[in-house]
Coordinates of C-alpha atoms and ligand atoms in Angstrom, one line a residue:
X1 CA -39.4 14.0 -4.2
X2 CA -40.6 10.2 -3.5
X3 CA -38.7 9.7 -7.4
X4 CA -36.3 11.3 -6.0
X5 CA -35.0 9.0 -2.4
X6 CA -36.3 6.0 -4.7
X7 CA -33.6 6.5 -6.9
X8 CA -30.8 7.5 -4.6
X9 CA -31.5 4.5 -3.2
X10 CA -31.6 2.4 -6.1
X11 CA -28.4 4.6 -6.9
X12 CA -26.7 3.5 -3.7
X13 CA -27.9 -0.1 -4.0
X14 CA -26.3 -0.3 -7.5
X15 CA -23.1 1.9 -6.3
X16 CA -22.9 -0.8 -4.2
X17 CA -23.4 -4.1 -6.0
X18 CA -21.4 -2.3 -9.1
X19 CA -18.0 -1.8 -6.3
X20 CA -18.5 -5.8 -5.8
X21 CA -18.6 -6.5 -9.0
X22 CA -16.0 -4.5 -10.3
X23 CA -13.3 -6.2 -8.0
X24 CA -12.1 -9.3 -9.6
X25 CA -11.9 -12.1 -8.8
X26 CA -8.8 -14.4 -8.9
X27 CA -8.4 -18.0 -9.8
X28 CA -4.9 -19.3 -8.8
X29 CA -4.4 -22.5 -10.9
X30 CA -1.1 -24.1 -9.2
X31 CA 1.0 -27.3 -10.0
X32 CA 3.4 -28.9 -8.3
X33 CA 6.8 -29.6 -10.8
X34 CA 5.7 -28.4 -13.7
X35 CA 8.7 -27.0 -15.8
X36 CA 8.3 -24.3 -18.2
X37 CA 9.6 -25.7 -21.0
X38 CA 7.0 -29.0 -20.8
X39 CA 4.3 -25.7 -21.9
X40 CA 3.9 -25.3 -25.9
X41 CA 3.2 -21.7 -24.9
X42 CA 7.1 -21.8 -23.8
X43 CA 8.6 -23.2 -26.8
X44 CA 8.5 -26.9 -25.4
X45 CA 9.7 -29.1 -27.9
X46 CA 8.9 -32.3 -26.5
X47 CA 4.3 -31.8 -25.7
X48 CA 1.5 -29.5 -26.3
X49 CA -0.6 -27.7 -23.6
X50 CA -3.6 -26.5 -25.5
X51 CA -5.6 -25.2 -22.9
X52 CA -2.6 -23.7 -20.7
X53 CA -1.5 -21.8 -24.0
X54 CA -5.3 -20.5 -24.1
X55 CA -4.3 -18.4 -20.8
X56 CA -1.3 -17.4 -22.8
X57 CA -3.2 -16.6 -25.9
X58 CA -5.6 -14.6 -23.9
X59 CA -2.8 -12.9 -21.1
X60 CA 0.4 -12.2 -20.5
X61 CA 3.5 -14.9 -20.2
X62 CA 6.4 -14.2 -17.6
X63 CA 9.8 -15.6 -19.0
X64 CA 11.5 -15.0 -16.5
X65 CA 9.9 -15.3 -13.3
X66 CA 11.9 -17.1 -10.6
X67 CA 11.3 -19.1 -7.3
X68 CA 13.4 -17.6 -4.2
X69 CA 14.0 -21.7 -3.0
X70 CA 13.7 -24.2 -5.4
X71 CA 11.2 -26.6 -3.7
X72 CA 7.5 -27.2 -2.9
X73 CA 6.5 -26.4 0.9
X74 CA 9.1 -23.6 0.8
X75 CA 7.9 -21.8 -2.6
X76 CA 3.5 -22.3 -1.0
X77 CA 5.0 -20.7 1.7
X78 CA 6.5 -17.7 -0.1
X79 CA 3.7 -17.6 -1.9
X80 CA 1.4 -17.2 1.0
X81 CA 3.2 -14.9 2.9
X82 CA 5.2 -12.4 0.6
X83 CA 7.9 -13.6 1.8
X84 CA 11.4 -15.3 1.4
X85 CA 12.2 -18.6 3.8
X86 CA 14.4 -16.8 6.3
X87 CA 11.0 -14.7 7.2
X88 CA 8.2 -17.2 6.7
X89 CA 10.0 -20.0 9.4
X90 CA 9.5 -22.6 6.4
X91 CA 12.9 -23.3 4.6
X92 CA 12.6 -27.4 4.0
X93 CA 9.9 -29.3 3.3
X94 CA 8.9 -31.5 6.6
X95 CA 8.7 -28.0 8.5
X96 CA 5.4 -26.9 9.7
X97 CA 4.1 -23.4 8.2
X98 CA 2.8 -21.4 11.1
X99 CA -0.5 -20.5 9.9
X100 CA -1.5 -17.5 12.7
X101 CA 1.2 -15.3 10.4
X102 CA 0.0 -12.5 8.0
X103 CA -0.6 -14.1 4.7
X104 CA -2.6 -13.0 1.5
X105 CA -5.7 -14.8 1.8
X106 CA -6.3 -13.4 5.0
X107 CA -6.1 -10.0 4.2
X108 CA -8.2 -10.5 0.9
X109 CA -10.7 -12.7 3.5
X110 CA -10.4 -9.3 5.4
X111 CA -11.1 -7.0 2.6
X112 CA -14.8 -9.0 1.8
X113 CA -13.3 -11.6 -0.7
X114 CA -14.4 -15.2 -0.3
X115 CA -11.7 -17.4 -0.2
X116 CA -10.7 -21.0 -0.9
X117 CA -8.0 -23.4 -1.6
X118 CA -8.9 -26.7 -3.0
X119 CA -6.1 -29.5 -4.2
X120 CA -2.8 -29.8 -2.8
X121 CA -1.8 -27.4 0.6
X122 CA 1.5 -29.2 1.3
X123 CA 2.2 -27.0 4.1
X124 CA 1.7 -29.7 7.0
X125 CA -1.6 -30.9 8.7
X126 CA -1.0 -29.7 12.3
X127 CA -3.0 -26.9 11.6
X128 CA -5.9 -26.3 9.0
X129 CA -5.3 -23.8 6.2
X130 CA -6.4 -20.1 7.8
X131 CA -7.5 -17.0 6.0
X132 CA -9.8 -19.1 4.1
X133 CA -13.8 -19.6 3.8
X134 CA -13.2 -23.0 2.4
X135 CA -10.8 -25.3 2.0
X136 CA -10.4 -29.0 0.9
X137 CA -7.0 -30.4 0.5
X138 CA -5.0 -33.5 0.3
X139 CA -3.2 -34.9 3.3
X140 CA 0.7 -34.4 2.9
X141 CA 1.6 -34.9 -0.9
X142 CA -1.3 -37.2 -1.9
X143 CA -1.4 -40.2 -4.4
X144 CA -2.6 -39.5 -8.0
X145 CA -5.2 -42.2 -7.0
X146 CA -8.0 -42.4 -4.4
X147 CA -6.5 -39.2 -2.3
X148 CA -8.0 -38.9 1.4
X149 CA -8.8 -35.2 2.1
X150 CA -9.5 -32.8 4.7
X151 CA -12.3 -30.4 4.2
X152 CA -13.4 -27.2 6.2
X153 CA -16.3 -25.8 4.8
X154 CA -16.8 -22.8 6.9
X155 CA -13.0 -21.9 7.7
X156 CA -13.9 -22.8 11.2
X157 CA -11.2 -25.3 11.3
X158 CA -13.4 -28.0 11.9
X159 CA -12.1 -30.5 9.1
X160 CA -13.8 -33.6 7.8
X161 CA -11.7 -36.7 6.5
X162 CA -13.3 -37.8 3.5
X163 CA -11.3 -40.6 1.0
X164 CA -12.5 -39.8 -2.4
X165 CA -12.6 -42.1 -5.5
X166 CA -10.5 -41.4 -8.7
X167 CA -8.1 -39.6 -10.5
X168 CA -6.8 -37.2 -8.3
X169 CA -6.3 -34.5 -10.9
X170 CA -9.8 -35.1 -11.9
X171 CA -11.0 -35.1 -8.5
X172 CA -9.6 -31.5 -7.4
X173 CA -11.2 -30.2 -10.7
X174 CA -14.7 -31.6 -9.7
X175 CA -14.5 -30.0 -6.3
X176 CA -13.1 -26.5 -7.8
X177 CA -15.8 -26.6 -10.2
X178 CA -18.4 -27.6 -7.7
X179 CA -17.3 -24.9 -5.2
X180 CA -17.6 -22.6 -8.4
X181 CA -21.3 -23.6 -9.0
X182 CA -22.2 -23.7 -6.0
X183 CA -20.5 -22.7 -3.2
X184 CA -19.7 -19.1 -4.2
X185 CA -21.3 -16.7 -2.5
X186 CA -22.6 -14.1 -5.8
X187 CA -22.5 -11.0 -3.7
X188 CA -18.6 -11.2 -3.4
X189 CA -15.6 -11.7 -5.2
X190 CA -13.7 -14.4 -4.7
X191 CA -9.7 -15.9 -4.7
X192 CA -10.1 -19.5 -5.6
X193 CA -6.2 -21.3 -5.2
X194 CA -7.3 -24.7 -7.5
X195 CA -3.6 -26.5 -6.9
X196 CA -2.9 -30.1 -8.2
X197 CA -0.4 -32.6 -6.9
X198 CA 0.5 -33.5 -10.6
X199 CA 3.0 -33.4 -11.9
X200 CA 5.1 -34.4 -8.9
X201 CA 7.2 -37.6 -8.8
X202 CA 5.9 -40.5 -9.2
X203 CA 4.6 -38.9 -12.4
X204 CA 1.4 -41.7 -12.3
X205 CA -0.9 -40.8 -15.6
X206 CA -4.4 -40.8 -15.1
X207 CA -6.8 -43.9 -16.4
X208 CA -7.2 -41.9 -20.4
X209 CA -3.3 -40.8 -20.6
X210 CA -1.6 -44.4 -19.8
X211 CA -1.0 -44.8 -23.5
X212 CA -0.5 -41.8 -24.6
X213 CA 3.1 -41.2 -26.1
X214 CA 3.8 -45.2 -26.6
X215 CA 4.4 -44.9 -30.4
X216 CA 6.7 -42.0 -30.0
X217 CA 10.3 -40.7 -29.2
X218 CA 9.9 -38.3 -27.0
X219 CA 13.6 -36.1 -28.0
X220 CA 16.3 -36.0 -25.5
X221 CA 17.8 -33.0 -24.0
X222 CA 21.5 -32.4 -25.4
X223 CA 23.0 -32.5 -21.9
X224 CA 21.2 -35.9 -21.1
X225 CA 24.9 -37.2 -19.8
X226 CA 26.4 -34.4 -18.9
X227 CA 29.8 -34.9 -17.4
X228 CA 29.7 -31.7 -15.1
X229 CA 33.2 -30.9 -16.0
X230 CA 33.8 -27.2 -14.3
X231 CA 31.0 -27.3 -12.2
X232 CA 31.7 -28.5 -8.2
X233 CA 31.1 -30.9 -6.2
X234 CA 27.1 -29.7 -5.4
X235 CA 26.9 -30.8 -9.0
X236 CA 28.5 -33.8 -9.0
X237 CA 27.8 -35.2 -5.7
X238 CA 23.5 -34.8 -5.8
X239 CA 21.4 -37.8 -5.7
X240 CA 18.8 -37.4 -7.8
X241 CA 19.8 -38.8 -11.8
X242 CA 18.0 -40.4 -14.1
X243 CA 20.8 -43.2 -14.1
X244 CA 20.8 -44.1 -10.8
X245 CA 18.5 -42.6 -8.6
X246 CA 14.8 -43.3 -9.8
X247 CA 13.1 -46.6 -8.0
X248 CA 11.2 -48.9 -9.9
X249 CA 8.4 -47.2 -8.7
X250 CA 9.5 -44.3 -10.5
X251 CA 10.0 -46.2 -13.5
X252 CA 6.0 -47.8 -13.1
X253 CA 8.5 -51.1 -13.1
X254 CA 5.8 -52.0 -9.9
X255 CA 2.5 -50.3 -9.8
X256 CA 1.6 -47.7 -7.7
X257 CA -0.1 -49.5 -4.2
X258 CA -3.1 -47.2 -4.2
X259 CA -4.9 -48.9 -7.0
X260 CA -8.3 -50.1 -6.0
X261 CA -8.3 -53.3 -8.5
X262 CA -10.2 -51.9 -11.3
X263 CA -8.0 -49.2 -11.7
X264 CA -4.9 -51.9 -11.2
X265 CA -6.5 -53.9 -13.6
X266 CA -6.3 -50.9 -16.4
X267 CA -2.7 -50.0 -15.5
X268 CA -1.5 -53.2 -16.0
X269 CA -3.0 -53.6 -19.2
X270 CA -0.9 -50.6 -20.1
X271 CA 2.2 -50.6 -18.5
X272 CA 2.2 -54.9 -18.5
X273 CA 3.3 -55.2 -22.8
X274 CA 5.6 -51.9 -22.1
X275 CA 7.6 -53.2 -19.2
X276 CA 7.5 -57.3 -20.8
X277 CA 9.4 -55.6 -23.6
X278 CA 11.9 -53.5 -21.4
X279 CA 12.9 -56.7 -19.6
X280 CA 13.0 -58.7 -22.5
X281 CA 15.6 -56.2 -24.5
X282 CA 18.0 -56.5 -21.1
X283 CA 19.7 -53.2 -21.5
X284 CA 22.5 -51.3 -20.0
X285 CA 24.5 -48.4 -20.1
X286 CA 23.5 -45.4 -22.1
X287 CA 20.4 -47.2 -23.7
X288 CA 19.2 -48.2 -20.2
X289 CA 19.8 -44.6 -19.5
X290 CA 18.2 -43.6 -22.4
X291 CA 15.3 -46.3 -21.6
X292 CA 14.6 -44.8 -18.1
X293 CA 14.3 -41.4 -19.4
X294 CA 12.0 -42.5 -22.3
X295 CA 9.6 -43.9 -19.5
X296 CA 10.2 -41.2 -16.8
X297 CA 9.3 -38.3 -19.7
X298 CA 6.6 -39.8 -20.8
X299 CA 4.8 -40.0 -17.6
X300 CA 5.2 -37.0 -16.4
X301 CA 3.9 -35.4 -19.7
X302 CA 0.8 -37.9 -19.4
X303 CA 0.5 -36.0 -15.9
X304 CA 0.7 -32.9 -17.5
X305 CA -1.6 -33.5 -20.6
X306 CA -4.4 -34.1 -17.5
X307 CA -3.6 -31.2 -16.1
X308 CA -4.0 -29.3 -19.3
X309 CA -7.8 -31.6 -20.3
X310 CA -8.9 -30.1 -16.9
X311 CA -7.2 -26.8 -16.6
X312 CA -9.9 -26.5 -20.4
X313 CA -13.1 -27.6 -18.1
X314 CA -12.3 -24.9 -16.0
X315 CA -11.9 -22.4 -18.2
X316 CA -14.8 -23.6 -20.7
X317 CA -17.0 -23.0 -17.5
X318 CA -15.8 -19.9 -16.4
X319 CA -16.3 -18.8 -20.4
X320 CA -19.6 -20.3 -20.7
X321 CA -20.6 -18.4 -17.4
X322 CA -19.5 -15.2 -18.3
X323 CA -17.1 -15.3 -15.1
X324 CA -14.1 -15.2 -17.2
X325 CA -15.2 -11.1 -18.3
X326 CA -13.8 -10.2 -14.4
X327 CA -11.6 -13.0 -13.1
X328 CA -8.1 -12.9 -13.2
X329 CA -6.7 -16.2 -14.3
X330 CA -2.7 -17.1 -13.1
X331 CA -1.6 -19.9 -14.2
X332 CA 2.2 -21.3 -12.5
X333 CA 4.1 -23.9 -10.3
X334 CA 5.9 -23.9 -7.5
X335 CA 9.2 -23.9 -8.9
X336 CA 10.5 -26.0 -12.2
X337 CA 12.1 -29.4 -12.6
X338 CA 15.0 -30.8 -14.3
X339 CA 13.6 -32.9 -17.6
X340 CA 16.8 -35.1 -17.9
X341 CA 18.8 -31.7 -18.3
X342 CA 22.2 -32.8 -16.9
X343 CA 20.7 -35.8 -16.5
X344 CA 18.5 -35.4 -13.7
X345 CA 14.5 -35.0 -12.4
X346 CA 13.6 -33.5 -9.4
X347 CA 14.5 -29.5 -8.3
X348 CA 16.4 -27.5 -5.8
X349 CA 19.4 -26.0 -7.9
X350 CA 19.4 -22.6 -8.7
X351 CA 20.2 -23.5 -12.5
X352 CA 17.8 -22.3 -14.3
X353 CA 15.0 -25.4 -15.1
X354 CA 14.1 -25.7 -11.7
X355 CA 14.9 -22.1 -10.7
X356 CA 12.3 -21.0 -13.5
X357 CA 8.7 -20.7 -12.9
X358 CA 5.7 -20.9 -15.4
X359 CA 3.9 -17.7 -15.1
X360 CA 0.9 -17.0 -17.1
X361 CA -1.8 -14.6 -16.1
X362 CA -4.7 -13.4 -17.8
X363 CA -6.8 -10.1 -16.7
X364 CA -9.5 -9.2 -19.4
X365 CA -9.4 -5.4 -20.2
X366 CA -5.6 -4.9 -18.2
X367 CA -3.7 -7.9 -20.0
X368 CA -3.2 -7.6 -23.3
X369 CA -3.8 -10.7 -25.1
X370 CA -0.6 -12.4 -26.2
X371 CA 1.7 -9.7 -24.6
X372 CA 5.4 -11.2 -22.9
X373 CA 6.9 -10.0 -20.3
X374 CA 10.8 -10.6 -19.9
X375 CA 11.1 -8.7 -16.6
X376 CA 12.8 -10.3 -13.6
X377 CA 9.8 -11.5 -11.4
X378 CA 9.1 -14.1 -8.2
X379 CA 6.6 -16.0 -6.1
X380 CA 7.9 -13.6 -3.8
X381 CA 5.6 -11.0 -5.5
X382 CA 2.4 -13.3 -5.9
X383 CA 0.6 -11.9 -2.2
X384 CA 1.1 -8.4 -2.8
X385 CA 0.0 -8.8 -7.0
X386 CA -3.5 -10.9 -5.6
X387 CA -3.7 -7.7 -3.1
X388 CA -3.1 -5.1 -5.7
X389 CA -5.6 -6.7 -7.8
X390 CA -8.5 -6.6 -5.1
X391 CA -7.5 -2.9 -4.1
X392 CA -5.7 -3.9 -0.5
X393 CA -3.5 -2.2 0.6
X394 CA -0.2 -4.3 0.6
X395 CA 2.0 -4.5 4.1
X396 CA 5.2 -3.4 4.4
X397 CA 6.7 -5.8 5.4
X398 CA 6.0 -8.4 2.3
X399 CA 9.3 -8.5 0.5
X400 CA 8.2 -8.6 -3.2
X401 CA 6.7 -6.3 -5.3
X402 CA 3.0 -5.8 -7.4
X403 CA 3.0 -6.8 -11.1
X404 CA -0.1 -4.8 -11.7
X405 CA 2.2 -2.4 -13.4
X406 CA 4.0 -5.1 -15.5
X407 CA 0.0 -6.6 -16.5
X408 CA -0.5 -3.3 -17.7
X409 CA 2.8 -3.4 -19.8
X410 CA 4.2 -0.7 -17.8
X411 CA 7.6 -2.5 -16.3
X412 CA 8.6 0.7 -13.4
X413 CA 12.3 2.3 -13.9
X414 CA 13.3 1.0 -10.8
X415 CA 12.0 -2.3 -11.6
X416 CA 14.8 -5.0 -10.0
X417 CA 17.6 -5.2 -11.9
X418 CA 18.5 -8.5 -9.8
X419 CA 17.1 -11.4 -8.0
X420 CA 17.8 -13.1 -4.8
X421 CA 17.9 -17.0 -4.6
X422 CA 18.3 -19.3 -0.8
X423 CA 17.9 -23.1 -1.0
X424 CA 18.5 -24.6 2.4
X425 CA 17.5 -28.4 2.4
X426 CA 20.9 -30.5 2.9
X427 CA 21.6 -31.8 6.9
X428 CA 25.6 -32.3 7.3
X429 CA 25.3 -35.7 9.1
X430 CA 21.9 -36.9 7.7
X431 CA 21.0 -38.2 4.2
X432 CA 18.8 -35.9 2.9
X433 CA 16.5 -35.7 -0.2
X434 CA 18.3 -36.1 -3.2
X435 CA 21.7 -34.5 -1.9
X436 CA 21.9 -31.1 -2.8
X437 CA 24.1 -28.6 -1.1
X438 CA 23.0 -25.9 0.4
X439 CA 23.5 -22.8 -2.0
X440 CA 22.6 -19.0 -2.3
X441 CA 23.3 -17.0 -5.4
X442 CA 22.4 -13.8 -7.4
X443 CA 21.0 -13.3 -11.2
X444 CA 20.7 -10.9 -13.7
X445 CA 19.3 -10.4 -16.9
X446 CA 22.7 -11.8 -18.0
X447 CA 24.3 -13.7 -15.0
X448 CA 24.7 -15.6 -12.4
X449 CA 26.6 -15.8 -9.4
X450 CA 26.1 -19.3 -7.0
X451 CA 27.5 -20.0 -3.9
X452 CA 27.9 -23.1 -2.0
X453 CA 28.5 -21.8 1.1
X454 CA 29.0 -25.2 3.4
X455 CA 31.7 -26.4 1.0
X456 CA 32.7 -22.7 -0.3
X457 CA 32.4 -23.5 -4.0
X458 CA 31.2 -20.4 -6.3
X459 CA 29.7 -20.8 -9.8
X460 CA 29.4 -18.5 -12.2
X461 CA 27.3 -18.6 -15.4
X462 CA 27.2 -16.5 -18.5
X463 CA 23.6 -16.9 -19.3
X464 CA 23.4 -15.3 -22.8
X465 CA 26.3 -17.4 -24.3
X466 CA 25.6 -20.5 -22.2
X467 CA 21.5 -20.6 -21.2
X468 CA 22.5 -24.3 -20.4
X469 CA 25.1 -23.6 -17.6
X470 CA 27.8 -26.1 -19.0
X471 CA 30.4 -23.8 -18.0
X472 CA 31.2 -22.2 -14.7
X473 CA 33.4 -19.2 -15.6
X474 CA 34.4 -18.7 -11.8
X475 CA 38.3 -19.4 -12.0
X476 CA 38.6 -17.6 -15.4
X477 CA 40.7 -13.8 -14.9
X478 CA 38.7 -12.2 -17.2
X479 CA 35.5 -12.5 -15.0
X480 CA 37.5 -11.3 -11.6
X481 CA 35.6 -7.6 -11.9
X482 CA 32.3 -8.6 -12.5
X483 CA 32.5 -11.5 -9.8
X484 CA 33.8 -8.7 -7.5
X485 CA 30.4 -6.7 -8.6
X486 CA 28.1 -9.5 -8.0
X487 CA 29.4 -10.3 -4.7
X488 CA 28.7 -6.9 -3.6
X489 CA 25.0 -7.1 -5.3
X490 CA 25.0 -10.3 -2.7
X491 CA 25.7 -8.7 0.2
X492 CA 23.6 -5.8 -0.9
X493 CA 20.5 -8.3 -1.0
X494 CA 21.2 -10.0 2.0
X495 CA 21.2 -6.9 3.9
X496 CA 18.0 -5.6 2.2
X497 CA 16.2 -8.7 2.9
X498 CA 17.4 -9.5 6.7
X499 CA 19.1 -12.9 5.3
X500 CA 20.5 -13.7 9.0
X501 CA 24.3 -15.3 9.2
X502 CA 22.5 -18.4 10.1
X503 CA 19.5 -18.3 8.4
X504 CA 17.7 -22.3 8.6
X505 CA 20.8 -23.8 10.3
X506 CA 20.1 -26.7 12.2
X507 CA 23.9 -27.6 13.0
X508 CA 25.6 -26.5 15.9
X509 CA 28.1 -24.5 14.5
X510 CA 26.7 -23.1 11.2
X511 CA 29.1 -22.3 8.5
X512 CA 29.1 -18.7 8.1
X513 CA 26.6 -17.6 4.9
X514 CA 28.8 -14.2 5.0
X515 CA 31.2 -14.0 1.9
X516 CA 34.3 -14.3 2.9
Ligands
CA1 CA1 7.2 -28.9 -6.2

């Protein structure tokens, strides 16, 4: 009888601790800019990513997954919630996320997950991040050197300033991999977002990558000086080329001003030959074209090649640990970025560099290893896959949907056939970042369908015969029908997701977003 209780008990105790453990736990790995095809895992043609392929090698890669507005407060935001813009409040970077709304963490916080976000937040500083246990994050975007951060340790919203030392990439991997060691608490699972500012603009490589690349040619893409014959005036009219919109900042012509003077000291040592040389050959035209995008690639895929060293710490530990047996591993960025394709950096456009996501997940036992999926999939379904994982029950009113199905190779029938995009940041009467127009638009596995709505200019892409988007097919009669189609799958998505007529307006008299 005694035998008996004792091991009910001890049956309980281990029903209970066995529940814990068989939840996962998640590790969001996040950058900010980092374009798909600058991942050897995607076929990148121009740098390796060992350690990000490892997640490939070991999980499931998302070809097509897609960001519902191409840029970075907008796309954390979606991600938080499970939600487009029109429905989180945050549609342009410089707006303030209201933290007291629903969001993911919260409700894994909720379930008995511990929760942290550590690296870049981006989502304003008037509040602290909520829904999680602990959080240390970089003021605003943060330099790649010597970043000041905010810290809660409790989530009591109490945080402490502290200016760190060092590489910032570097930096944000200590602190994950400290919180790891030793901040966990064993009896839970836990959702750990570990988000770096790389490889944002200014692109500044870290103190071991400053070299890297200087004996090489890193290839051009083959629409480098594209002439954006077809396309509109959103096209033609942005701000944001290689030719004539990066500073000499960008270009490392001056170094960045956050360089305590040991760390100036090294940079100029690499960058002083490099740029002695460039003034020296006194270029113009296409070679000075070609010059700035030799120097711009380059540093962003030193940024990256950090990333990827420290991304491989990470994962060595959670490997050596045993962790990696029950943690699901995601791997993505908050939208993509143009790599001189049409002769541009930065985002925003619906075209598909920066519209594309990376999206790599790896769940040991569900994932198989090496598997692709070529599914239509969003950030808009990130919340309610991190709640499927953990067993929550998702909300109904999050506007994506689970890939648990799709991680077990199972894609649903009524999987979407289509996917929704709303990019809002352009102010009539006030310069704006980098000039693009506000735009909405519709794809397919095949097409797309992009509307300009302020200036009324539509765009229509064949994407199997033209994956580059040279061509806009939209005046040509044979397309008439399935622009008709398209239209209607618009309006159709608008009215499923509550887009309002004047969803993110800030003019007086908005110009209608209805198709007219
Ligand atoms: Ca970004």
């Amino acid at each position: 009888m005694r035998i008996s209780i004792w091991s009910t008990v001890v049956s309980m105790f281990l029903g209970a601790s066995s529940f814990a453990a068989e939840r996962p736990n998640i590790l969001f790995i996040f950058t900010d800019d980092h374009a798909s095809h600058a991942m050897s895992c995607y076929g990148s043609k121009i740098n390796e990513t060992p350690n990000l392929d490892r997640i490939a090698d070991e999980g499931m890669l998302f070809r097509n997954c897609f960001c519902t507005n191409s840029i970075c407060g907008p796309s954390r935001a979606v991600i938080q919630t499970g939600k487009y813009s029109h429905k989180n409040g945050f549609y342009m970077n410089g707006d303030q996320f209201d933290g007291t709304q629903q969001t993911f963490p919260k409700l894994l916080q909720a379930a008995g997950y511990q929760t942290a976000v550590i690296g870049k937040w981006h989502l304003g500083e008037h509040m602290p991040p909520q829904g999680y246990s602990y959080s240390d994050v970089l003021v605003g975007q943060g330099p790649y050197y010597n970043p000041p951060m905010l810290r809660d340790v409790d989530g009591s919203g109490d945080q402490e300033r502290i200016k760190r030392t060092g590489y910032t990439t570097d930096i944000i991997t200590d602190l994950a991999l400290e919180w790891l060691k030793s901040g966990r608490d064993e009896s839970r699972p836990f959702m750990l977002m570990y988000q770096h500012k790389a490889p944002h603009r200014e692109w500044a490589p870290g103190p071991d990558h400053l070299t890297m690349y200087d004996d090489v040619d890193i290839p051009e893409p083959d629409n480098l000086f594209d002439d954006y014959a077809t396309r509109g005036r959103a096209a033609r009219e942005q701000d944001m080329t290689i030719a004539t919109t990066m500073t000499p900042r960008d270009l490392k012509l001056v170094p960045p001003p956050y360089l305590n003077e040991e760390q100036l000291e090294v940079w100029n040592a690499a960058y002083g030959p490099k740029n002695r040389a460039f003034e020296k050959a006194n270029l113009e035209g296409d070679d000075l074209v070609r010059w700035k995008y030799q120097r711009y690639i380059k540093d962003y895929l030193r940024c990256i090649a950090s990333v990827d060293d420290n991304v491989g710490r990470v994962l060595d530990y959670l490997d050596e640990t045993g962790l990696a047996d029950n943690t699901v591993v995601i791997y993505s960025s908050d939208q993509g970025f143009y790599l001189g394709d049409h002769g541009w950096f930065d985002k925003r456009f619906m075209y598909e560099e920066s519209y594309r996501m990376p999206l790599l997940i790896k769940w040991p036992g569900v994932t198989e290893p090496g598997s692709v999926n070529t599914d239509l999939v969003s950030n808009v379904d990130f919340a309610e896959t991190f709640l499927d994982i953990a067993g929550v029950d998702i909300p109904g009113d999050m506007q994506g949907a689970s890939l648990v199905p799709l991680l077990r190779g199972e894609t649903p029938d009524d999987w979407r056939k289509s996917h929704y995009y709303q990019y809002y940041e352009f102010l009539n009467d006030r310069r704006t970042a980098h000039m693009v127009r506000r735009h909405y638009g519709v794809r397919t596995a095949r097409y797309k369908l992009i509307h300009f709505y302020n200036i009324d200019e539509w765009e229509l892409y064949d994407l199997a015969s033209d994956p580059r988007e040279m061509r806009n097919l939209y005046g040509e009669p044979q397309y008439q029908d399935l622009i008709q189609d398209l239209k209607a799958e618009i309006v159709r998505l608008q009215e499923e997701l509550e887009v309002p007529d004047d969803a993110g307006s800030v003019e007086p008299n908005p110009p209608s977003l209805k198709i007219r």
